PDB file of C-alpha atoms and ligand atoms in Angstrom:
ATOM      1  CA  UNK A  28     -35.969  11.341  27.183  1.00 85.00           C
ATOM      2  CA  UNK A  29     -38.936   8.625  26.934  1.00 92.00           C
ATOM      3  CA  UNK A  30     -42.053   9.880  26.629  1.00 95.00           C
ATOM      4  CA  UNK A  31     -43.626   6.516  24.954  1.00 97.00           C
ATOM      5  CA  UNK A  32     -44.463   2.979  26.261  1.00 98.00           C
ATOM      6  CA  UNK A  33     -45.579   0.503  23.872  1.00 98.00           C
ATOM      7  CA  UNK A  34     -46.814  -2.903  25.541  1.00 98.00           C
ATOM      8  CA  UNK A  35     -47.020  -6.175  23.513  1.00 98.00           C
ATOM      9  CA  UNK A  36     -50.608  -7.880  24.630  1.00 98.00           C
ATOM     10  CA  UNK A  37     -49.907 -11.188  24.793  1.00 98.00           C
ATOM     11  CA  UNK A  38     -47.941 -12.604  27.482  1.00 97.00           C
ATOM     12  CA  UNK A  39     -47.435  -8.929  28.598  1.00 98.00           C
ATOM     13  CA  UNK A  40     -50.472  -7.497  29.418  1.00 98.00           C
ATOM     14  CA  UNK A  41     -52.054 -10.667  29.674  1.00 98.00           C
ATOM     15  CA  UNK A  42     -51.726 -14.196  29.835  1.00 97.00           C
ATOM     16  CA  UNK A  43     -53.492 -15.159  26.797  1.00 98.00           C
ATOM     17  CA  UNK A  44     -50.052 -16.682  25.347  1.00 97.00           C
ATOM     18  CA  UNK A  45     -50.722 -19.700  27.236  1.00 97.00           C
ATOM     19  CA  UNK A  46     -53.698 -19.904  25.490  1.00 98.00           C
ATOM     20  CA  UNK A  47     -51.789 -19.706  22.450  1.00 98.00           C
ATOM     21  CA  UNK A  48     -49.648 -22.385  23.244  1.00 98.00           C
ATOM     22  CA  UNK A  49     -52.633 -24.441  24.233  1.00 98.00           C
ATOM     23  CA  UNK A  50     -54.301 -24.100  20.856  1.00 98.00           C
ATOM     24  CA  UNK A  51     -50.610 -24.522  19.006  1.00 98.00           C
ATOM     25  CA  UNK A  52     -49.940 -27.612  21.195  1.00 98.00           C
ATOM     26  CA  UNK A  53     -53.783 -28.771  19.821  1.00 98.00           C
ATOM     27  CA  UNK A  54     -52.959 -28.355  16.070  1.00 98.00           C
ATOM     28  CA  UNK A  55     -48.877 -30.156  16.513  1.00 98.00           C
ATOM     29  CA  UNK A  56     -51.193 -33.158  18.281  1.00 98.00           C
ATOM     30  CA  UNK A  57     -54.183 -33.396  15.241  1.00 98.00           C
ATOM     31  CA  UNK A  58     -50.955 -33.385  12.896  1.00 97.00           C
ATOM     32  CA  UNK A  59     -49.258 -36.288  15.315  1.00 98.00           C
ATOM     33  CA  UNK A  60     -46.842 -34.013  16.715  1.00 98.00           C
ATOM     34  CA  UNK A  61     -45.856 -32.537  20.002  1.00 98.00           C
ATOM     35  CA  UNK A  62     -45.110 -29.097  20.830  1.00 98.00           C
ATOM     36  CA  UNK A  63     -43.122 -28.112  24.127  1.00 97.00           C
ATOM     37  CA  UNK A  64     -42.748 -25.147  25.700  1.00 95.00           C
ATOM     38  CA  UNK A  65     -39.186 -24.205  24.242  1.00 94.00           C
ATOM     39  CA  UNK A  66     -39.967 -25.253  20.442  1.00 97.00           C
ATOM     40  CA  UNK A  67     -43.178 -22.613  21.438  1.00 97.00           C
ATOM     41  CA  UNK A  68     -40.656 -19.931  21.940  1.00 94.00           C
ATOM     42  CA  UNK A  69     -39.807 -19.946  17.830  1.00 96.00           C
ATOM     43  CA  UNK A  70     -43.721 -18.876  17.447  1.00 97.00           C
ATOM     44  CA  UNK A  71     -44.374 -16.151  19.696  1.00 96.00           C
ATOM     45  CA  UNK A  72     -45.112 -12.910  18.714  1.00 96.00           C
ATOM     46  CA  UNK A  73     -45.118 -13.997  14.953  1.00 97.00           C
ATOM     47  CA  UNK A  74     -48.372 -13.558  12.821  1.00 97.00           C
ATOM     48  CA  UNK A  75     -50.978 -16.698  13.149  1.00 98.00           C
ATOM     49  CA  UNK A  76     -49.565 -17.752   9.310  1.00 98.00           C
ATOM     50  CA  UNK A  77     -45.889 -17.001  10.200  1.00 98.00           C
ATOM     51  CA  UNK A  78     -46.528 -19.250  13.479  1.00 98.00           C
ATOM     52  CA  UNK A  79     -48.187 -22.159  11.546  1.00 98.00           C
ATOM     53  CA  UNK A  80     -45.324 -21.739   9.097  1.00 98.00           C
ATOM     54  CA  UNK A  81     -42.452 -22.155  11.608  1.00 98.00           C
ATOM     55  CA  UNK A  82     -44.545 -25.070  13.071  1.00 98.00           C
ATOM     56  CA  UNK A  83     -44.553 -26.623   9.854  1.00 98.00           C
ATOM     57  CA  UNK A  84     -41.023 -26.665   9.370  1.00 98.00           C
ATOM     58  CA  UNK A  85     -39.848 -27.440  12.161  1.00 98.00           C
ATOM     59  CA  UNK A  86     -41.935 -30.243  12.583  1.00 98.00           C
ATOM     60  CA  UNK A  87     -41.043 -31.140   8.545  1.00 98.00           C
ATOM     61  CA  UNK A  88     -44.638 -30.600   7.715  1.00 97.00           C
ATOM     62  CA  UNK A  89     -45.084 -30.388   4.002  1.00 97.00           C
ATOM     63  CA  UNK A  90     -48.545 -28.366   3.283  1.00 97.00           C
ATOM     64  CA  UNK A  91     -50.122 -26.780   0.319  1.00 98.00           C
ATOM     65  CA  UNK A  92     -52.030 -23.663   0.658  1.00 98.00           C
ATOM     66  CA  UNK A  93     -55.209 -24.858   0.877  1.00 98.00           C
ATOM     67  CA  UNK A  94     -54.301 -27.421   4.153  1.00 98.00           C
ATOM     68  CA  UNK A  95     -52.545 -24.380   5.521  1.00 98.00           C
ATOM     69  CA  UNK A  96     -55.768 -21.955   5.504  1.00 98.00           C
ATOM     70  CA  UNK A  97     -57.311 -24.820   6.927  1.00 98.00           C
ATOM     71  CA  UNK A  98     -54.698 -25.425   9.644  1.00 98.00           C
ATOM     72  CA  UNK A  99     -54.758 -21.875  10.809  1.00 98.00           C
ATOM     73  CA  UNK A 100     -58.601 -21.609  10.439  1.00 98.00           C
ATOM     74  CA  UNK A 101     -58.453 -24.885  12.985  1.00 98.00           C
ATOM     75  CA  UNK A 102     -55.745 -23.055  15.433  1.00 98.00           C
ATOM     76  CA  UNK A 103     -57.706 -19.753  15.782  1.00 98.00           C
ATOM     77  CA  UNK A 104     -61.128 -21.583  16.300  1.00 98.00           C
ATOM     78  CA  UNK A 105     -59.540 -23.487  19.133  1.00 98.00           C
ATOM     79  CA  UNK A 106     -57.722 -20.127  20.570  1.00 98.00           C
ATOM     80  CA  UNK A 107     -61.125 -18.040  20.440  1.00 98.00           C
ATOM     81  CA  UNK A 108     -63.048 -20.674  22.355  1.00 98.00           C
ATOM     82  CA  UNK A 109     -60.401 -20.620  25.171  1.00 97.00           C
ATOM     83  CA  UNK A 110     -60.508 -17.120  24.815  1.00 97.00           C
ATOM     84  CA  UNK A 111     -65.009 -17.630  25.896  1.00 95.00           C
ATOM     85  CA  UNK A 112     -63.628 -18.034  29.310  1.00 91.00           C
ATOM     86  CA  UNK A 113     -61.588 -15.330  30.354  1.00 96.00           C
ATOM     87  CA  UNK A 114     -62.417 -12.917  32.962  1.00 97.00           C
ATOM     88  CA  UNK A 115     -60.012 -10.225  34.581  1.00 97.00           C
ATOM     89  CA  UNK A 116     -57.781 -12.933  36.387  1.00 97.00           C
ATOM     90  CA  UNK A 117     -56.191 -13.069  32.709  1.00 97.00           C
ATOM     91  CA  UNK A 118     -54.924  -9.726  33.019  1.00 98.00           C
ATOM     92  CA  UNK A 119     -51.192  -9.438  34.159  1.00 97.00           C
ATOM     93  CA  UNK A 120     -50.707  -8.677  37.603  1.00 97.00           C
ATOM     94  CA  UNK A 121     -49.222  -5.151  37.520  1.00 97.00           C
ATOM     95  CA  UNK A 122     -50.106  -4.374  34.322  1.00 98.00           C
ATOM     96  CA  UNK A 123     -52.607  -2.088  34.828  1.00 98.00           C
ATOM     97  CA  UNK A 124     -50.976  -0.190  38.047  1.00 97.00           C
ATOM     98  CA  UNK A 125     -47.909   0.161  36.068  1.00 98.00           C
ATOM     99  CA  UNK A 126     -49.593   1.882  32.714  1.00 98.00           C
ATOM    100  CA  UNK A 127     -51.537   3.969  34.786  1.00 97.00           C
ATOM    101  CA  UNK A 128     -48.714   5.573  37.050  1.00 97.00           C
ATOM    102  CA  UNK A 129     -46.792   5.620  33.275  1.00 97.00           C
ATOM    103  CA  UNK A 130     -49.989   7.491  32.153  1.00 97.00           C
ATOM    104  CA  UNK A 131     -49.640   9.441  35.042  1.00 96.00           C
ATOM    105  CA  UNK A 132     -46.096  10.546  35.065  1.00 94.00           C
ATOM    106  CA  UNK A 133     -47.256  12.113  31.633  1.00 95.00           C
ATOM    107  CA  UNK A 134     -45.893   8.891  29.032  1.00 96.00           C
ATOM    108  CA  UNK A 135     -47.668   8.451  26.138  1.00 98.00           C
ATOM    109  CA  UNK A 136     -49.216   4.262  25.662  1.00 98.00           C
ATOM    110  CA  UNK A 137     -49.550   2.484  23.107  1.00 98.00           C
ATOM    111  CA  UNK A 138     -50.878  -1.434  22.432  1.00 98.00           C
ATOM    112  CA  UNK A 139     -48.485  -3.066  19.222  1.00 98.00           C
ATOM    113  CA  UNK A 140     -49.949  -6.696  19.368  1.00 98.00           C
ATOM    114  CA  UNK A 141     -49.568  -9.176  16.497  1.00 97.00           C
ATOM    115  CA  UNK A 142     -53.092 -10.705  16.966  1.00 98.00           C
ATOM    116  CA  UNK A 143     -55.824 -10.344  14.732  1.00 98.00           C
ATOM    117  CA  UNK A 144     -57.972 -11.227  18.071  1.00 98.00           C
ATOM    118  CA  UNK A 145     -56.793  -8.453  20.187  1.00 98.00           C
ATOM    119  CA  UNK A 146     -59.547  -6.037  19.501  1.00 98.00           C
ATOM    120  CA  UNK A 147     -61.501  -9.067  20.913  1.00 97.00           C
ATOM    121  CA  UNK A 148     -59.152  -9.359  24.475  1.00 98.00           C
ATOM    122  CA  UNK A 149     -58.852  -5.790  24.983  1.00 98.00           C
ATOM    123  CA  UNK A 150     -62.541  -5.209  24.414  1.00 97.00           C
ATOM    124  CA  UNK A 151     -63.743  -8.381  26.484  1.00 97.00           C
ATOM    125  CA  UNK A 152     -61.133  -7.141  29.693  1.00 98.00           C
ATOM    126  CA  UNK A 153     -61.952  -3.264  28.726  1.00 97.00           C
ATOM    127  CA  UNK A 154     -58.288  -2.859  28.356  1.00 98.00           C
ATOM    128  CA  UNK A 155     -59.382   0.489  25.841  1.00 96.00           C
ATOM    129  CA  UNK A 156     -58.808   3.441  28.268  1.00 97.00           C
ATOM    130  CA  UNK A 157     -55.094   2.227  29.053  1.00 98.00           C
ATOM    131  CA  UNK A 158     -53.971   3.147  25.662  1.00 98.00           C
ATOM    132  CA  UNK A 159     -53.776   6.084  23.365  1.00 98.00           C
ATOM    133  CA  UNK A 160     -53.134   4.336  20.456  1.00 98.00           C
ATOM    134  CA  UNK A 161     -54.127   0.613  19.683  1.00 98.00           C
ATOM    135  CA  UNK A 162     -52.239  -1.234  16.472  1.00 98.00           C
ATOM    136  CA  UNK A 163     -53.142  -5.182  15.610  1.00 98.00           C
ATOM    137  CA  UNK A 164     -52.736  -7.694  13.741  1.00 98.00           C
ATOM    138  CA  UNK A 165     -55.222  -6.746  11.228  1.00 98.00           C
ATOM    139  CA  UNK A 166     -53.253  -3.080  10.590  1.00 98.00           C
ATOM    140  CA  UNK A 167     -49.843  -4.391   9.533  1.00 98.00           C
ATOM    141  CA  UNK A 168     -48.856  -6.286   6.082  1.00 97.00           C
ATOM    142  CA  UNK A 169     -45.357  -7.674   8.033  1.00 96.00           C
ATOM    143  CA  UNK A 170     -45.175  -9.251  11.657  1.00 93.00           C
ATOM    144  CA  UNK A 171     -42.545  -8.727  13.803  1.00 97.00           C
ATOM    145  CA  UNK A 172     -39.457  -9.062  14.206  1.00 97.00           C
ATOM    146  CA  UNK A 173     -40.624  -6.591  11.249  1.00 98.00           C
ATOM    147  CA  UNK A 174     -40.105  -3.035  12.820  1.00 98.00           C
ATOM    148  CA  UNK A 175     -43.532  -1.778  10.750  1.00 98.00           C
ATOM    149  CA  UNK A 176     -45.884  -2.184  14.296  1.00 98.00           C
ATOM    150  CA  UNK A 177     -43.635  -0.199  16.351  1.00 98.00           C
ATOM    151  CA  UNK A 178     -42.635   2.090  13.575  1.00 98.00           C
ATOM    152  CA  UNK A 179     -46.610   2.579  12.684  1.00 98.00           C
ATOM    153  CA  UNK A 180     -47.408   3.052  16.635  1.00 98.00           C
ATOM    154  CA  UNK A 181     -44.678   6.067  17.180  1.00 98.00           C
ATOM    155  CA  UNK A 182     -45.872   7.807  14.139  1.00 98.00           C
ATOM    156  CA  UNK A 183     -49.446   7.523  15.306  1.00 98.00           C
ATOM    157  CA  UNK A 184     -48.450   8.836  19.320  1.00 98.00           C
ATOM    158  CA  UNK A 185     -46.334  11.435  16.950  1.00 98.00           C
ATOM    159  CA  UNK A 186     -43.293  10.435  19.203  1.00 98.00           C
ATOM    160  CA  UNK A 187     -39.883   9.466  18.009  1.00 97.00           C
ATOM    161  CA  UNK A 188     -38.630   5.676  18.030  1.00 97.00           C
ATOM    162  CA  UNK A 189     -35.957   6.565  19.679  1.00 95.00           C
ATOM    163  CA  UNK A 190     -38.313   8.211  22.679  1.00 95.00           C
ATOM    164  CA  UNK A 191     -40.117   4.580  22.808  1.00 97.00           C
ATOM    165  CA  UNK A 192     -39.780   2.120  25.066  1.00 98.00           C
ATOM    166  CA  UNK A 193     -41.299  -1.346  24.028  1.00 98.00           C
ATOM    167  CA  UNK A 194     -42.354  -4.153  26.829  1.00 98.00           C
ATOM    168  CA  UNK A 195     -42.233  -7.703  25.436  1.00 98.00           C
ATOM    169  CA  UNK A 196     -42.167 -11.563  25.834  1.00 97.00           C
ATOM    170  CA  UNK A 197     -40.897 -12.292  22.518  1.00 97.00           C
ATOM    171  CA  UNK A 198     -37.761 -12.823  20.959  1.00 96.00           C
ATOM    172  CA  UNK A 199     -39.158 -11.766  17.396  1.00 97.00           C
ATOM    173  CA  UNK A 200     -40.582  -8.774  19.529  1.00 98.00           C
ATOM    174  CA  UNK A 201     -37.251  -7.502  21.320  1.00 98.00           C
ATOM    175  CA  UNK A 202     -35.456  -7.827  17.896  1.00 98.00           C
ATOM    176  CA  UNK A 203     -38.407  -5.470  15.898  1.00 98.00           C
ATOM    177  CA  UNK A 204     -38.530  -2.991  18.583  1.00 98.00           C
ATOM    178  CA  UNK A 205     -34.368  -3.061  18.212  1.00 98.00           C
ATOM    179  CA  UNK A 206     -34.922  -2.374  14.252  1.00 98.00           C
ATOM    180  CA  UNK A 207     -37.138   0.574  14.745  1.00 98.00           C
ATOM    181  CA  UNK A 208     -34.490   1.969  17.219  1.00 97.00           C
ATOM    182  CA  UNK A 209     -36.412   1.715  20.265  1.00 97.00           C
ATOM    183  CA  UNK A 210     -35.490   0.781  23.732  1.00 97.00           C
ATOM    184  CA  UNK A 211     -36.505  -2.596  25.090  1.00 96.00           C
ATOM    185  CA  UNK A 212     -37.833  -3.947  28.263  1.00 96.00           C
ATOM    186  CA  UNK A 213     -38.167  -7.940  28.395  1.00 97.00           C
ATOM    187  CA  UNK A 214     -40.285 -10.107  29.878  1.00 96.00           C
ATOM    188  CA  UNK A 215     -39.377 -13.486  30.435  1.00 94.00           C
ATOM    189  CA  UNK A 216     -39.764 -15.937  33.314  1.00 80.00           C
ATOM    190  CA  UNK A 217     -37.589 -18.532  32.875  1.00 68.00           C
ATOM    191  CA  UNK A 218     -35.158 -18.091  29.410  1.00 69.00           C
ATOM    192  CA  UNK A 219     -33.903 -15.002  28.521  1.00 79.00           C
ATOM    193  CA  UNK A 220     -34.070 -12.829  25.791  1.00 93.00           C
ATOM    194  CA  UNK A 221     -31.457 -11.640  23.599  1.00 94.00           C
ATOM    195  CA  UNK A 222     -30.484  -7.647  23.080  1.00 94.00           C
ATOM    196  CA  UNK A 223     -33.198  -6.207  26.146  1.00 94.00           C
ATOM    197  CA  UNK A 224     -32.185  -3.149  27.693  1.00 93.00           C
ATOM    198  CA  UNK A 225     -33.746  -4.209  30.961  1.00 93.00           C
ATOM    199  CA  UNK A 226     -34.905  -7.924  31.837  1.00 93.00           C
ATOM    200  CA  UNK A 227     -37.619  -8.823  34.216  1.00 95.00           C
ATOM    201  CA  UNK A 228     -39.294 -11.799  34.764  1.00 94.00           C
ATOM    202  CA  UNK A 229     -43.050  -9.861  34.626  1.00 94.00           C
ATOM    203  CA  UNK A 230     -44.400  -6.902  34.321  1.00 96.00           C
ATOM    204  CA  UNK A 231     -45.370  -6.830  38.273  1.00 95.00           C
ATOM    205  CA  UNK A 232     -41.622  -6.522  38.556  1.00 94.00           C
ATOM    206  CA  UNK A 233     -40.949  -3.058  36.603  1.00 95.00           C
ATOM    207  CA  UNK A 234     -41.749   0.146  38.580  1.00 88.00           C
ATOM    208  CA  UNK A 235     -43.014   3.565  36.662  1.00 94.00           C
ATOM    209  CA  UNK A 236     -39.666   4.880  38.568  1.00 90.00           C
ATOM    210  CA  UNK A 237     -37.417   2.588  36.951  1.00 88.00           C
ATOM    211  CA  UNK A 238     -38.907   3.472  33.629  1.00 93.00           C
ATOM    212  CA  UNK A 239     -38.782   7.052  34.558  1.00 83.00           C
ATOM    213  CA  UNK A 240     -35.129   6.778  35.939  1.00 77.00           C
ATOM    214  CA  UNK A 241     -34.593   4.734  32.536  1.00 79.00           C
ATOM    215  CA  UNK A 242     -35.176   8.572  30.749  1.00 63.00           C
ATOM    216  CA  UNK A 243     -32.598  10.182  32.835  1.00 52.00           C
ATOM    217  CA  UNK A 244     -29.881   8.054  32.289  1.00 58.00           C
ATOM    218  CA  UNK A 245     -30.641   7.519  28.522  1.00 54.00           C
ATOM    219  CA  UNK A 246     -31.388  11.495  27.443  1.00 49.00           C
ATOM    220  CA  UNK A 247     -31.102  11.945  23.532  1.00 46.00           C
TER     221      UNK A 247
HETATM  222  C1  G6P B  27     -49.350 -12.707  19.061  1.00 86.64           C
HETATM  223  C2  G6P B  27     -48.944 -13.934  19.825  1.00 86.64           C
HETATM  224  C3  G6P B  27     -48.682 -15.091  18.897  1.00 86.64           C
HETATM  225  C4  G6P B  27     -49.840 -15.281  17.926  1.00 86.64           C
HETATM  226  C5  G6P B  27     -50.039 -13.996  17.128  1.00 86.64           C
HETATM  227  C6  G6P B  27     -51.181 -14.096  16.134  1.00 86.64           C
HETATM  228  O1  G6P B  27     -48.243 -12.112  18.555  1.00 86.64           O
HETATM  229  O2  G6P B  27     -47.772 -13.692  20.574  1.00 86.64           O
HETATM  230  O3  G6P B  27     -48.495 -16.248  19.671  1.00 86.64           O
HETATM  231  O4  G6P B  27     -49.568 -16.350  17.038  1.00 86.64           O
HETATM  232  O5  G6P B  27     -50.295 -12.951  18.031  1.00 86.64           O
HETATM  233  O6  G6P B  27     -52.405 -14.176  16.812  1.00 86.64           O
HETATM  234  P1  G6P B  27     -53.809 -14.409  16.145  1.00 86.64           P
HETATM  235  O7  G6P B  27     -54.762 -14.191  17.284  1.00 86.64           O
HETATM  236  O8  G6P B  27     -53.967 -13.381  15.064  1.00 86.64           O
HETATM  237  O9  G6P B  27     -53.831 -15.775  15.616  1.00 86.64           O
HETATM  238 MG1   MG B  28     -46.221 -11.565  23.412  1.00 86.64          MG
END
């Protein structure tokens, strides 16, 4: 039976992973590269140096470290001033009904976020009170698909993996919650992601009851 949710933050509970693209898209362009949409895909949910890294090499980038601290340093400063601007429309429609009635049916939450600047979304959209437990960027030595956010979030609800179920937009994401033996919900609008349990296209379309119907059929 499930008695945990764990929510990625970007792209799930809110649309800041545009934002993220936007500010990705910025640094491809000062390097005199593009970046579209699906070559964004191989970033998300990876750590800011694990992002720039992938960028790098796909694009054939050659950098020492020194360009690369600079390169990230760039990225972020052009992420947190698109990040000035948002207001509540940035959280995801649903997002908040849906934890709540989770909350309510007596599930445990939890935020597992690879962003060092979630402390700053959740704080700005007072996203605090939806969560029991909150684990970020700054709290983990590997990024997903490393299991060690999930695995670090159950022991801290003092639930067992295998009683999680993780919501997220990102390959790398589905593929750590797999490796810490949880269950998976993905959200994806238009490709699909590989090894989810359930698929939706956002989090407006999952209902607490199909999360709580999710325990009865899967009862460990
Ligand atoms: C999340 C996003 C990624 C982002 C990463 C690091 O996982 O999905 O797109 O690169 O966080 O974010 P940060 O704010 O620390 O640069
Ligand atoms: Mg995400």
């Amino acid at each position: 039976m499930i008695k945990a949710c764990i929510f990625d933050l970007d792209g799930v509970v809110v649309y800041t992973d545009q934002y993220h693209y936007q500010a990705w898209k910025k640094l491809a362009n000062h390097m005199g590269y593009d970046l579209t949409p699906f070559e964004n895909l191989m970033l998300k949910g990876l750590s800011r140096r694990d992002s720039l890294d992938t960028l790098l090499e796909m694009k054939g980038i050659r950098a020492c470290e020194n360009e690369k601290l600079m390169l990230s340093e760039l990225k972020n400063k052009w992420y947190r001033r698109l990040l000035k601007d948002i207001d509540m429309s940035a959280v995801a429609k649903g997002a908040e009904d849906l934890i709540h009635d989770l909350r309510s049916a007596g599930m445990k939450t939890a935020l597992a976020s690879s962003s060092k600047n979630a402390g700053i979304v959740v704080k700005k959209l007072r996203l605090e009170g939806l969560f029991d437990v909150i684990v970020d960027g700054n709290m983990v030595s590997a990024s997903k698909p490393d299991p060690e956010i999930f695995v670090k979030c159950a022991g801290m609800l003092k639930v067992d993996p295998n009683k999680c179920i993780v919501f997220e937009d990102a390959q790398s994401g589905i593929d750590a919650a797999k490796s810490a033996g949880m269950h998976t919900v993905a959200i994806c609008e238009e490709t699909s992601l590989k090894g989810a349990d359930i698929s939706v296209k956002t989090i407006s379309n999952v209902s607490s009851n199909e999360i709580i119907k999710f325990n009865s059929n899967n009862q460990n």
